[in-house]
GROMACS .gro file of N, CA, C and O in nm:
model
  456
    1MET      N    1   0.570  -1.591   0.072
    1MET     CA    2   0.613  -1.627   0.207
    1MET      C    3   0.490  -1.678   0.283
    1MET      O    4   0.391  -1.607   0.293
    2SER      N    5   0.498  -1.795   0.337
    2SER     CA    6   0.381  -1.864   0.391
    2SER      C    7   0.320  -1.800   0.516
    2SER      O    8   0.201  -1.813   0.538
    3ASP      N    9   0.399  -1.732   0.598
    3ASP     CA   10   0.344  -1.675   0.720
    3ASP      C   11   0.315  -1.524   0.708
    3ASP      O   12   0.279  -1.461   0.807
    4CYS      N   13   0.324  -1.468   0.590
    4CYS     CA   14   0.303  -1.325   0.569
    4CYS      C   15   0.154  -1.297   0.549
    4CYS      O   16   0.092  -1.350   0.456
    5ILE      N   17   0.097  -1.213   0.633
    5ILE     CA   18  -0.045  -1.183   0.624
    5ILE      C   19  -0.083  -1.119   0.491
    5ILE      O   20  -0.188  -1.148   0.434
    6PHE      N   21   0.004  -1.031   0.437
    6PHE     CA   22  -0.029  -0.968   0.309
    6PHE      C   23  -0.019  -1.067   0.194
    6PHE      O   24  -0.095  -1.058   0.098
    7CYS      N   25   0.073  -1.163   0.201
    7CYS     CA   26   0.078  -1.269   0.099
    7CYS      C   27  -0.050  -1.352   0.104
    7CYS      O   28  -0.105  -1.389   0.000
    8LYS      N   29  -0.099  -1.377   0.225
    8LYS     CA   30  -0.224  -1.453   0.240
    8LYS      C   31  -0.343  -1.373   0.187
    8LYS      O   32  -0.433  -1.430   0.125
    9ILE      N   33  -0.345  -1.243   0.210
    9ILE     CA   34  -0.451  -1.158   0.155
    9ILE      C   35  -0.443  -1.157   0.003
    9ILE      O   36  -0.545  -1.174  -0.065
   10ALA      N   37  -0.323  -1.142  -0.051
   10ALA     CA   38  -0.305  -1.141  -0.197
   10ALA      C   39  -0.347  -1.273  -0.260
   10ALA      O   40  -0.399  -1.275  -0.372
   11ALA      N   41  -0.328  -1.384  -0.189
   11ALA     CA   42  -0.364  -1.516  -0.240
   11ALA      C   43  -0.512  -1.548  -0.220
   11ALA      O   44  -0.559  -1.651  -0.265
   12GLY      N   45  -0.584  -1.458  -0.151
   12GLY     CA   46  -0.726  -1.481  -0.127
   12GLY      C   47  -0.754  -1.572  -0.008
   12GLY      O   48  -0.869  -1.610   0.015
   13GLU      N   49  -0.651  -1.603   0.070
   13GLU     CA   50  -0.669  -1.689   0.187
   13GLU      C   51  -0.731  -1.614   0.304
   13GLU      O   52  -0.793  -1.676   0.392
   14ILE      N   53  -0.712  -1.484   0.307
   14ILE     CA   54  -0.772  -1.397   0.408
   14ILE      C   55  -0.853  -1.292   0.332
   14ILE      O   56  -0.802  -1.232   0.237
   15PRO      N   57  -0.979  -1.272   0.371
   15PRO     CA   58  -1.062  -1.176   0.297
   15PRO      C   59  -1.017  -1.032   0.317
   15PRO      O   60  -0.958  -0.998   0.420
   16SER      N   61  -1.044  -0.951   0.217
   16SER     CA   62  -1.017  -0.807   0.225
   16SER      C   63  -1.123  -0.735   0.142
   16SER      O   64  -1.191  -0.796   0.060
   17LYS      N   65  -1.134  -0.606   0.166
   17LYS     CA   66  -1.226  -0.523   0.087
   17LYS      C   67  -1.144  -0.464  -0.028
   17LYS      O   68  -1.082  -0.359  -0.014
   18LYS      N   69  -1.146  -0.536  -0.139
   18LYS     CA   70  -1.062  -0.501  -0.254
   18LYS      C   71  -1.116  -0.380  -0.328
   18LYS      O   72  -1.235  -0.369  -0.354
   19LEU      N   73  -1.022  -0.293  -0.365
   19LEU     CA   74  -1.053  -0.180  -0.452
   19LEU      C   75  -1.003  -0.204  -0.593
   19LEU      O   76  -1.057  -0.150  -0.689
   20TYR      N   77  -0.897  -0.286  -0.606
   20TYR     CA   78  -0.837  -0.316  -0.736
   20TYR      C   79  -0.749  -0.439  -0.721
   20TYR      O   80  -0.688  -0.461  -0.617
   21GLU      N   81  -0.742  -0.517  -0.829
   21GLU     CA   82  -0.651  -0.630  -0.831
   21GLU      C   83  -0.613  -0.661  -0.975
   21GLU      O   84  -0.696  -0.653  -1.065
   22ASP      N   85  -0.485  -0.695  -0.994
   22ASP     CA   86  -0.437  -0.749  -1.122
   22ASP      C   87  -0.331  -0.854  -1.090
   22ASP      O   88  -0.318  -0.896  -0.973
   23ASP      N   89  -0.255  -0.896  -1.189
   23ASP     CA   90  -0.156  -1.002  -1.169
   23ASP      C   91  -0.041  -0.960  -1.078
   23ASP      O   92   0.025  -1.045  -1.018
   24GLU      N   93  -0.014  -0.829  -1.068
   24GLU     CA   94   0.102  -0.779  -0.993
   24GLU      C   95   0.071  -0.720  -0.857
   24GLU      O   96   0.159  -0.711  -0.773
   25MET      N   97  -0.053  -0.673  -0.838
   25MET     CA   98  -0.081  -0.595  -0.717
   25MET      C   99  -0.223  -0.615  -0.669
   25MET      O  100  -0.310  -0.663  -0.742
   26LEU      N  101  -0.243  -0.572  -0.546
   26LEU     CA  102  -0.374  -0.571  -0.483
   26LEU      C  103  -0.387  -0.440  -0.407
   26LEU      O  104  -0.292  -0.396  -0.342
   27VAL      N  105  -0.505  -0.379  -0.417
   27VAL     CA  106  -0.536  -0.258  -0.342
   27VAL      C  107  -0.659  -0.290  -0.258
   27VAL      O  108  -0.759  -0.339  -0.310
   28PHE      N  109  -0.649  -0.263  -0.127
   28PHE     CA  110  -0.762  -0.295  -0.039
   28PHE      C  111  -0.769  -0.194   0.075
   28PHE      O  112  -0.671  -0.126   0.108
   29LEU      N  113  -0.887  -0.185   0.135
   29LEU     CA  114  -0.909  -0.091   0.245
   29LEU      C  115  -0.833  -0.136   0.369
   29LEU      O  116  -0.827  -0.256   0.399
   30ASP      N  117  -0.778  -0.040   0.441
   30ASP     CA  118  -0.711  -0.068   0.568
   30ASP      C  119  -0.817  -0.110   0.670
   30ASP      O  120  -0.923  -0.048   0.677
   31ILE      N  121  -0.788  -0.212   0.751
   31ILE     CA  122  -0.887  -0.258   0.848
   31ILE      C  123  -0.899  -0.166   0.969
   31ILE      O  124  -0.997  -0.174   1.043
   32THR      N  125  -0.799  -0.080   0.990
   32THR     CA  126  -0.806   0.020   1.098
   32THR      C  127  -0.776   0.157   1.037
   32THR      O  128  -0.666   0.211   1.057
   33PRO      N  129  -0.871   0.214   0.963
   33PRO     CA  130  -0.843   0.339   0.891
   33PRO      C  131  -0.810   0.455   0.984
   33PRO      O  132  -0.872   0.472   1.089
   34MET      N  133  -0.711   0.533   0.942
   34MET     CA  134  -0.668   0.652   1.015
   34MET      C  135  -0.716   0.780   0.948
   34MET      O  136  -0.681   0.890   0.993
   35ALA      N  137  -0.794   0.767   0.843
   35ALA     CA  138  -0.850   0.881   0.770
   35ALA      C  139  -0.974   0.830   0.696
   35ALA      O  140  -0.990   0.708   0.680
   36PRO      N  141  -1.062   0.920   0.654
   36PRO     CA  142  -1.181   0.876   0.581
   36PRO      C  143  -1.149   0.791   0.458
   36PRO      O  144  -1.225   0.701   0.423
   37VAL      N  145  -1.038   0.821   0.392
   37VAL     CA  146  -0.990   0.739   0.282
   37VAL      C  147  -0.856   0.679   0.326
   37VAL      O  148  -0.763   0.753   0.353
   38HIS      N  149  -0.851   0.548   0.341
   38HIS     CA  150  -0.726   0.483   0.383
   38HIS      C  151  -0.723   0.344   0.322
   38HIS      O  152  -0.801   0.256   0.358
   39TYR      N  153  -0.633   0.327   0.228
   39TYR     CA  154  -0.618   0.197   0.163
   39TYR      C  155  -0.471   0.164   0.148
   39TYR      O  156  -0.384   0.250   0.166
   40LEU      N  157  -0.445   0.036   0.120
   40LEU     CA  158  -0.310  -0.015   0.103
   40LEU      C  159  -0.293  -0.066  -0.040
   40LEU      O  160  -0.385  -0.123  -0.097
   41VAL      N  161  -0.175  -0.045  -0.094
   41VAL     CA  162  -0.137  -0.097  -0.224
   41VAL      C  163  -0.019  -0.190  -0.200
   41VAL      O  164   0.084  -0.147  -0.146
   42ILE      N  165  -0.035  -0.318  -0.236
   42ILE     CA  166   0.072  -0.414  -0.211
   42ILE      C  167   0.109  -0.487  -0.341
   42ILE      O  168   0.022  -0.513  -0.425
   43PRO      N  169   0.237  -0.519  -0.356
   43PRO     CA  170   0.273  -0.608  -0.467
   43PRO      C  171   0.236  -0.751  -0.427
   43PRO      O  172   0.241  -0.787  -0.309
   44LYS      N  173   0.197  -0.831  -0.523
   44LYS     CA  174   0.172  -0.972  -0.493
   44LYS      C  175   0.303  -1.047  -0.468
   44LYS      O  176   0.306  -1.143  -0.393
   45LYS      N  177   0.409  -0.999  -0.530
   45LYS     CA  178   0.542  -1.054  -0.503
   45LYS      C  179   0.582  -1.013  -0.362
   45LYS      O  180   0.569  -0.897  -0.323
   46HIS      N  181   0.632  -1.107  -0.284
   46HIS     CA  182   0.676  -1.073  -0.150
   46HIS      C  183   0.809  -0.997  -0.155
   46HIS      O  184   0.911  -1.051  -0.200
   47ILE      N  185   0.803  -0.873  -0.114
   47ILE     CA  186   0.922  -0.788  -0.095
   47ILE      C  187   0.911  -0.743   0.049
   47ILE      O  188   0.811  -0.681   0.087
   48GLN      N  189   1.009  -0.772   0.131
   48GLN     CA  190   0.997  -0.747   0.275
   48GLN      C  191   0.977  -0.599   0.308
   48GLN      O  192   0.892  -0.566   0.390
   49SER      N  193   1.055  -0.511   0.249
   49SER     CA  194   1.042  -0.369   0.277
   49SER      C  195   1.104  -0.291   0.163
   49SER      O  196   1.170  -0.347   0.075
   50LEU      N  197   1.085  -0.161   0.164
   50LEU     CA  198   1.147  -0.076   0.063
   50LEU      C  199   1.299  -0.090   0.066
   50LEU      O  200   1.365  -0.079  -0.037
   51LEU      N  201   1.353  -0.119   0.183
   51LEU     CA  202   1.497  -0.136   0.197
   51LEU      C  203   1.545  -0.272   0.145
   51LEU      O  204   1.666  -0.298   0.144
   52GLU      N  205   1.455  -0.355   0.100
   52GLU     CA  206   1.489  -0.484   0.039
   52GLU      C  207   1.461  -0.483  -0.111
   52GLU      O  208   1.474  -0.586  -0.177
   53LEU      N  209   1.422  -0.369  -0.164
   53LEU     CA  210   1.387  -0.358  -0.306
   53LEU      C  211   1.510  -0.388  -0.392
   53LEU      O  212   1.621  -0.345  -0.362
   54GLU      N  213   1.488  -0.464  -0.500
   54GLU     CA  214   1.594  -0.493  -0.596
   54GLU      C  215   1.573  -0.407  -0.719
   54GLU      O  216   1.462  -0.361  -0.746
   55GLU      N  217   1.678  -0.385  -0.795
   55GLU     CA  218   1.668  -0.301  -0.913
   55GLU      C  219   1.560  -0.352  -1.008
   55GLU      O  220   1.487  -0.273  -1.069
   56ALA      N  221   1.543  -0.481  -1.017
   56ALA     CA  222   1.441  -0.539  -1.105
   56ALA      C  223   1.299  -0.504  -1.061
   56ALA      O  224   1.205  -0.517  -1.139
   57ASP      N  225   1.282  -0.458  -0.936
   57ASP     CA  226   1.150  -0.424  -0.882
   57ASP      C  227   1.112  -0.278  -0.904
   57ASP      O  228   1.001  -0.237  -0.868
   58THR      N  229   1.200  -0.197  -0.962
   58THR     CA  230   1.172  -0.053  -0.970
   58THR      C  231   1.053  -0.022  -1.059
   58THR      O  232   0.975   0.069  -1.026
   59ALA      N  233   1.035  -0.093  -1.168
   59ALA     CA  234   0.919  -0.067  -1.255
   59ALA      C  235   0.790  -0.104  -1.181
   59ALA      O  236   0.689  -0.033  -1.191
   60LEU      N  237   0.791  -0.213  -1.106
   60LEU     CA  238   0.675  -0.253  -1.026
   60LEU      C  239   0.640  -0.145  -0.926
   60LEU      O  240   0.522  -0.109  -0.910
   61LEU      N  241   0.739  -0.090  -0.858
   61LEU     CA  242   0.714   0.016  -0.760
   61LEU      C  243   0.647   0.136  -0.827
   61LEU      O  244   0.553   0.194  -0.772
   62GLY      N  245   0.692   0.172  -0.947
   62GLY     CA  246   0.629   0.281  -1.020
   62GLY      C  247   0.483   0.251  -1.051
   62GLY      O  248   0.396   0.338  -1.038
   63ARG      N  249   0.453   0.127  -1.090
   63ARG     CA  250   0.314   0.090  -1.119
   63ARG      C  251   0.229   0.093  -0.992
   63ARG      O  252   0.111   0.133  -0.996
   64LEU      N  253   0.287   0.053  -0.878
   64LEU     CA  254   0.213   0.060  -0.752
   64LEU      C  255   0.175   0.204  -0.720
   64LEU      O  256   0.060   0.233  -0.683
   65PHE      N  257   0.271   0.296  -0.734
   65PHE     CA  258   0.241   0.437  -0.707
   65PHE      C  259   0.142   0.495  -0.807
   65PHE      O  260   0.055   0.574  -0.770
   66PHE      N  261   0.153   0.456  -0.932
   66PHE     CA  262   0.059   0.506  -1.033
   66PHE      C  263  -0.083   0.463  -0.998
   66PHE      O  264  -0.177   0.543  -1.001
   67LYS      N  265  -0.101   0.336  -0.961
   67LYS     CA  266  -0.234   0.287  -0.922
   67LYS      C  267  -0.280   0.356  -0.795
   67LYS      O  268  -0.399   0.390  -0.782
   68ALA      N  269  -0.189   0.379  -0.700
   68ALA     CA  270  -0.226   0.447  -0.576
   68ALA      C  271  -0.284   0.586  -0.604
   68ALA      O  272  -0.385   0.625  -0.546
   69GLN      N  273  -0.222   0.661  -0.697
   69GLN     CA  274  -0.273   0.794  -0.726
   69GLN      C  275  -0.402   0.789  -0.808
   69GLN      O  276  -0.488   0.873  -0.794
   70GLU      N  277  -0.416   0.689  -0.894
   70GLU     CA  278  -0.542   0.673  -0.969
   70GLU      C  279  -0.660   0.653  -0.875
   70GLU      O  280  -0.765   0.716  -0.890
   71ILE      N  281  -0.640   0.567  -0.776
   71ILE     CA  282  -0.748   0.539  -0.682
   71ILE      C  283  -0.774   0.659  -0.592
   71ILE      O  284  -0.889   0.689  -0.558
   72ALA      N  285  -0.670   0.732  -0.555
   72ALA     CA  286  -0.689   0.854  -0.476
   72ALA      C  287  -0.781   0.950  -0.550
   72ALA      O  288  -0.872   1.010  -0.491
   73LYS      N  289  -0.760   0.965  -0.679
   73LYS     CA  290  -0.846   1.051  -0.760
   73LYS      C  291  -0.989   0.998  -0.764
   73LYS      O  292  -1.085   1.073  -0.749
   74GLU      N  293  -1.004   0.866  -0.783
   74GLU     CA  294  -1.137   0.805  -0.784
   74GLU      C  295  -1.211   0.826  -0.653
   74GLU      O  296  -1.333   0.838  -0.650
   75LYS      N  297  -1.137   0.831  -0.543
   75LYS     CA  298  -1.195   0.848  -0.409
   75LYS      C  299  -1.218   0.995  -0.374
   75LYS      O  300  -1.254   1.027  -0.261
   76GLY      N  301  -1.196   1.086  -0.470
   76GLY     CA  302  -1.225   1.227  -0.447
   76GLY      C  303  -1.115   1.307  -0.383
   76GLY      O  304  -1.141   1.417  -0.331
   77CYS      N  305  -0.992   1.258  -0.386
   77CYS     CA  306  -0.881   1.326  -0.319
   77CYS      C  307  -0.792   1.404  -0.415
   77CYS      O  308  -0.687   1.454  -0.373
   78GLU      N  309  -0.831   1.417  -0.540
   78GLU     CA  310  -0.746   1.484  -0.637
   78GLU      C  311  -0.725   1.632  -0.603
   78GLU      O  312  -0.614   1.683  -0.609
   79GLU      N  313  -0.830   1.701  -0.565
   79GLU     CA  314  -0.818   1.846  -0.542
   79GLU      C  315  -0.739   1.879  -0.416
   79GLU      O  316  -0.646   1.960  -0.419
   80LYS      N  317  -0.771   1.816  -0.303
   80LYS     CA  318  -0.706   1.851  -0.176
   80LYS      C  319  -0.587   1.761  -0.143
   80LYS      O  320  -0.508   1.794  -0.056
   81GLY      N  321  -0.576   1.645  -0.209
   81GLY     CA  322  -0.460   1.560  -0.189
   81GLY      C  323  -0.473   1.465  -0.074
   81GLY      O  324  -0.582   1.437  -0.023
   82GLY      N  325  -0.360   1.412  -0.032
   82GLY     CA  326  -0.354   1.314   0.075
   82GLY      C  327  -0.209   1.278   0.099
   82GLY      O  328  -0.117   1.347   0.054
   83ARG      N  329  -0.189   1.169   0.167
   83ARG     CA  330  -0.053   1.128   0.201
   83ARG      C  331  -0.028   0.986   0.152
   83ARG      O  332  -0.106   0.895   0.180
   84PHE      N  333   0.083   0.968   0.082
   84PHE     CA  334   0.131   0.838   0.038
   84PHE      C  335   0.246   0.801   0.133
   84PHE      O  336   0.341   0.879   0.146
   85VAL      N  337   0.237   0.686   0.197
   85VAL     CA  338   0.335   0.650   0.301
   85VAL      C  339   0.388   0.509   0.276
   85VAL      O  340   0.310   0.416   0.253
   86ILE      N  341   0.521   0.495   0.285
   86ILE     CA  342   0.583   0.364   0.293
   86ILE      C  343   0.670   0.363   0.419
   86ILE      O  344   0.767   0.439   0.428
   87ASN      N  345   0.632   0.283   0.516
   87ASN     CA  346   0.714   0.264   0.635
   87ASN      C  347   0.815   0.153   0.606
   87ASN      O  348   0.781   0.055   0.540
   88ALA      N  349   0.936   0.170   0.654
   88ALA     CA  350   1.040   0.069   0.628
   88ALA      C  351   1.105   0.025   0.759
   88ALA      O  352   1.165   0.106   0.830
   89LYS      N  353   1.088  -0.101   0.788
   89LYS     CA  354   1.148  -0.168   0.903
   89LYS      C  355   1.098  -0.110   1.035
   89LYS      O  356   1.012  -0.024   1.039
   90THR      N  357   1.152  -0.159   1.145
   90THR     CA  358   1.100  -0.128   1.278
   90THR      C  359   1.103   0.021   1.311
   90THR      O  360   1.001   0.078   1.351
   91ASP      N  361   1.216   0.086   1.293
   91ASP     CA  362   1.225   0.228   1.328
   91ASP      C  363   1.139   0.315   1.237
   91ASP      O  364   1.100   0.425   1.275
   92GLY      N  365   1.107   0.267   1.119
   92GLY     CA  366   1.020   0.340   1.028
   92GLY      C  367   0.872   0.316   1.054
   92GLY      O  368   0.788   0.373   0.986
   93GLY      N  369   0.841   0.229   1.148
   93GLY     CA  370   0.702   0.203   1.183
   93GLY      C  371   0.637   0.092   1.102
   93GLY      O  372   0.515   0.075   1.107
   94GLN      N  373   0.715   0.013   1.029
   94GLN     CA  374   0.657  -0.097   0.951
   94GLN      C  375   0.614  -0.208   1.045
   94GLN      O  376   0.693  -0.259   1.124
   95THR      N  377   0.486  -0.246   1.038
   95THR     CA  378   0.434  -0.350   1.127
   95THR      C  379   0.406  -0.481   1.053
   95THR      O  380   0.389  -0.584   1.118
   96VAL      N  381   0.399  -0.478   0.921
   96VAL     CA  382   0.384  -0.599   0.841
   96VAL      C  383   0.505  -0.604   0.747
   96VAL      O  384   0.527  -0.510   0.671
   97ASP      N  385   0.580  -0.712   0.753
   97ASP     CA  386   0.701  -0.724   0.673
   97ASP      C  387   0.671  -0.766   0.529
   97ASP      O  388   0.708  -0.874   0.483
   98HIS      N  389   0.600  -0.678   0.460
   98HIS     CA  390   0.568  -0.692   0.318
   98HIS      C  391   0.550  -0.549   0.268
   98HIS      O  392   0.470  -0.473   0.325
   99LEU      N  393   0.627  -0.512   0.169
   99LEU     CA  394   0.621  -0.376   0.115
   99LEU      C  395   0.476  -0.336   0.089
   99LEU      O  396   0.400  -0.412   0.030
  100HIS      N  397   0.437  -0.218   0.135
  100HIS     CA  398   0.304  -0.167   0.109
  100HIS      C  399   0.302  -0.015   0.115
  100HIS      O  400   0.379   0.046   0.188
  101ILE      N  401   0.215   0.041   0.034
  101ILE     CA  402   0.193   0.185   0.032
  101ILE      C  403   0.059   0.213   0.099
  101ILE      O  404  -0.042   0.153   0.062
  102HIS      N  405   0.061   0.302   0.197
  102HIS     CA  406  -0.064   0.351   0.254
  102HIS      C  407  -0.102   0.476   0.177
  102HIS      O  408  -0.015   0.559   0.146
  103PHE      N  409  -0.231   0.494   0.150
  103PHE     CA  410  -0.280   0.625   0.109
  103PHE      C  411  -0.382   0.667   0.213
  103PHE      O  412  -0.473   0.591   0.247
  104LEU      N  413  -0.364   0.791   0.264
  104LEU     CA  414  -0.457   0.849   0.359
  104LEU      C  415  -0.505   0.981   0.303
  104LEU      O  416  -0.424   1.064   0.260
  105GLY      N  417  -0.635   1.003   0.305
  105GLY     CA  418  -0.691   1.128   0.254
  105GLY      C  419  -0.831   1.148   0.307
  105GLY      O  420  -0.882   1.073   0.390
  106GLY      N  421  -0.894   1.254   0.257
  106GLY     CA  422  -1.030   1.285   0.300
  106GLY      C  423  -1.037   1.377   0.420
  106GLY      O  424  -1.145   1.410   0.467
  107ARG      N  425  -0.923   1.418   0.472
  107ARG     CA  426  -0.915   1.516   0.582
  107ARG      C  427  -0.775   1.574   0.582
  107ARG      O  428  -0.682   1.517   0.524
  108ALA      N  429  -0.760   1.688   0.650
  108ALA     CA  430  -0.627   1.748   0.663
  108ALA      C  431  -0.543   1.661   0.755
  108ALA      O  432  -0.591   1.613   0.859
  109LEU      N  433  -0.418   1.639   0.718
  109LEU     CA  434  -0.326   1.556   0.796
  109LEU      C  435  -0.214   1.644   0.849
  109LEU      O  436  -0.157   1.724   0.775
  110GLY      N  437  -0.183   1.631   0.976
  110GLY     CA  438  -0.079   1.714   1.036
  110GLY      C  439   0.061   1.662   1.006
  110GLY      O  440   0.080   1.551   0.959
  111TRP      N  441   0.159   1.748   1.035
  111TRP     CA  442   0.299   1.710   1.021
  111TRP      C  443   0.377   1.771   1.134
  111TRP      O  444   0.353   1.887   1.167
  112PRO      N  445   0.467   1.705   1.198
  112PRO     CA  446   0.507   1.567   1.171
  112PRO      C  447   0.399   1.469   1.216
  112PRO      O  448   0.316   1.502   1.300
  113PRO      N  449   0.402   1.347   1.160
  113PRO     CA  450   0.296   1.251   1.189
  113PRO      C  451   0.297   1.196   1.332
  113PRO      O  452   0.197   1.147   1.377
  114GLY      N  453   0.410   1.202   1.401
  114GLY     CA  454   0.408   1.154   1.539
  114GLY      C  455   0.530   1.081   1.580
  114GLY      O  456   0.621   1.055   1.512
   0.00000   0.00000   0.00000
């Protein structure tokens, strides 16, 4: 999608601080971190939100989560954990219309989030 900021980041048109990249996904640091460890995992395929996921995308979603937890461990969050978040649409707090997983860790996180 030509006007999607995450599609532009995935295409290399907008710079990001990459933690991982392959043919299907990109992992990069959040530009406004809410925790000492805060990164995003996005599919390179444009999927608007989790509520737009198609059955054919389920294996991709599993790979996104697997990579998200691998990087959490690499960042030192294996013992104390963190939070994996997918916001969906306006009421869910989604601000970029491209499916993405946030990982937040490195400090205790309260609940409910707000």
